[in-house]
């Protein structure tokens, strides 16, 4: 699987651990930055990873800012990007299995590197269950998304 990684300066300290976890599972990392703790605007980097998801260049994305919230808000403004802030393993796998989440958002100032690795593993090892109820609910989310595009 190809996995986009993007962060701002607040997420940069956690980025290396996330990349290590992705690679340890045999996945390819597509790095959209940043490469330092120099201040940048998180929406710019959430957008880079989100566009890669939209174009089908990656199957999943992991976005990191100080809290995870900023990149989550930005990513969820993009059609076809289904992002969730997860600071525990249950949310990370359940978000994929039940909600078809394709972008994991992490808070670099909220969790440490070892927990981040476990969360990344839970996220990347999960598959959308696609059972009737989950598919039906996901289609309702997509309908809301289409309505938002029209208004």
Coordinates of C-alpha atoms in Angstrom, one line a residue:
X1 CA 0.0 0.0 0.0
X2 CA 1.2 3.5 -0.7
X3 CA 0.7 5.8 2.3
X4 CA 0.9 9.6 2.2
X5 CA 2.5 11.3 5.2
X6 CA 2.2 15.0 5.8
X7 CA 2.7 17.2 8.8
X8 CA 3.3 20.7 9.9
X9 CA 5.9 22.0 12.4
X10 CA 3.9 20.7 15.4
X11 CA 3.8 17.2 13.9
X12 CA 7.3 17.1 12.7
X13 CA 8.8 15.5 15.9
X14 CA 6.5 12.5 15.5
X15 CA 6.9 12.1 11.8
X16 CA 10.0 9.8 11.8
X17 CA 8.3 7.3 14.2
X18 CA 5.2 7.3 11.9
X19 CA 7.3 6.7 8.8
X20 CA 9.2 3.9 10.6
X21 CA 5.9 2.2 11.5
X22 CA 4.5 2.4 8.0
X23 CA 7.7 1.0 6.5
X24 CA 7.9 -1.8 9.1
X25 CA 4.6 -3.1 7.8
X26 CA 6.0 -3.2 4.3
X27 CA 4.1 -0.2 2.9
X28 CA 5.6 2.6 0.8
X29 CA 5.8 6.1 2.2
X30 CA 5.0 9.1 0.0
X31 CA 6.4 12.1 2.0
X32 CA 4.7 15.4 1.5
X33 CA 6.7 17.2 4.2
X34 CA 7.7 19.0 6.3
X35 CA 11.3 18.5 7.0
X36 CA 11.9 20.8 10.0
X37 CA 10.2 22.6 12.8
X38 CA 10.1 25.8 10.9
X39 CA 6.5 27.3 11.2
X40 CA 4.2 26.5 8.3
X41 CA 0.4 26.4 7.7
X42 CA -1.1 22.9 8.4
X43 CA -3.9 23.2 5.7
X44 CA -1.2 23.3 3.0
X45 CA 0.2 20.0 4.0
X46 CA -3.2 18.3 4.7
X47 CA -4.1 19.4 1.1
X48 CA -1.1 17.8 -0.4
X49 CA -1.9 14.4 1.1
X50 CA -5.6 14.8 0.4
X51 CA -5.0 15.5 -3.2
X52 CA -2.9 12.4 -3.5
X53 CA -5.8 10.4 -2.0
X54 CA -8.2 12.1 -4.5
X55 CA -6.0 11.3 -7.4
X56 CA -5.6 7.6 -6.3
X57 CA -1.8 8.0 -5.9
X58 CA -2.1 6.7 -2.4
X59 CA -4.6 4.4 -0.6
X60 CA -4.3 6.0 2.8
X61 CA -2.9 9.1 4.4
X62 CA -1.5 10.0 7.8
X63 CA -1.6 13.7 8.8
X64 CA 0.1 15.1 11.8
X65 CA -0.1 18.5 13.5
X66 CA 0.2 19.6 17.1
X67 CA -3.3 18.4 18.1
X68 CA -4.4 16.4 15.0
X69 CA -7.5 18.6 14.9
X70 CA -6.3 21.2 12.4
X71 CA -5.2 18.7 9.8
X72 CA -8.5 16.8 10.4
X73 CA -10.6 19.8 9.8
X74 CA -8.7 20.7 6.6
X75 CA -8.7 17.1 5.2
X76 CA -12.4 16.6 5.8
X77 CA -13.1 19.6 3.5
X78 CA -11.8 17.6 0.6
X79 CA -14.2 15.3 -1.4
X80 CA -13.3 11.7 -0.9
X81 CA -11.1 12.2 2.1
X82 CA -12.5 10.7 5.3
X83 CA -10.3 11.7 8.1
X84 CA -10.4 11.0 11.8
X85 CA -8.3 12.1 14.8
X86 CA -7.3 8.9 16.6
X87 CA -5.2 8.8 19.8
X88 CA -6.0 5.2 20.6
X89 CA -5.8 1.9 18.6
X90 CA -9.5 1.1 18.8
X91 CA -10.6 4.3 17.1
X92 CA -7.9 3.8 14.5
X93 CA -9.0 0.4 13.3
X94 CA -12.8 0.9 14.0
X95 CA -12.7 4.1 11.9
X96 CA -11.6 2.1 8.9
X97 CA -13.7 -1.0 9.6
X98 CA -17.0 0.8 10.2
X99 CA -16.6 4.3 8.6
X100 CA -14.2 3.7 5.7
X101 CA -11.7 6.3 7.1
X102 CA -8.8 6.8 4.7
X103 CA -6.9 9.5 6.6
X104 CA -5.5 9.2 10.1
X105 CA -4.9 12.4 12.0
X106 CA -2.5 12.4 14.9
X107 CA -1.5 15.0 17.5
X108 CA 2.3 15.3 17.7
X109 CA 2.0 17.1 21.0
X110 CA -0.6 14.7 22.3
X111 CA 0.9 11.2 21.9
X112 CA 4.4 9.8 22.0
X113 CA 6.2 7.8 19.4
X114 CA 5.5 4.3 20.7
X115 CA 1.7 4.9 20.9
X116 CA 1.8 6.5 17.5
X117 CA 3.4 3.4 16.0
X118 CA 0.7 1.2 17.5
X119 CA -2.1 3.5 16.2
X120 CA -0.5 3.5 12.7
X121 CA -0.4 -0.3 12.8
X122 CA -4.0 -0.5 13.8
X123 CA -5.0 2.0 11.0
X124 CA -3.1 0.3 8.2
X125 CA -4.0 -3.3 9.2
X126 CA -7.7 -2.5 9.2
X127 CA -10.0 -3.0 6.2
X128 CA -13.5 -1.6 5.6
X129 CA -16.0 -4.3 6.5
X130 CA -18.5 -3.1 3.9
X131 CA -21.3 -5.1 5.4
X132 CA -24.8 -3.9 4.6
X133 CA -25.1 -1.5 7.6
X134 CA -21.6 0.0 7.2
X135 CA -22.0 0.4 3.5
X136 CA -25.4 2.0 3.9
X137 CA -24.0 4.4 6.4
X138 CA -21.0 5.3 4.3
X139 CA -23.3 6.0 1.3
X140 CA -25.3 8.4 3.5
X141 CA -22.0 10.2 4.4
X142 CA -21.2 10.4 0.6
X143 CA -24.7 11.8 0.0
X144 CA -24.0 14.5 2.6
X145 CA -20.7 15.2 0.9
X146 CA -22.4 15.6 -2.5
X147 CA -25.0 17.9 -1.0
X148 CA -22.3 20.1 0.5
X149 CA -20.6 20.4 -2.9
X150 CA -23.9 21.7 -4.4
X151 CA -24.6 24.3 -1.7

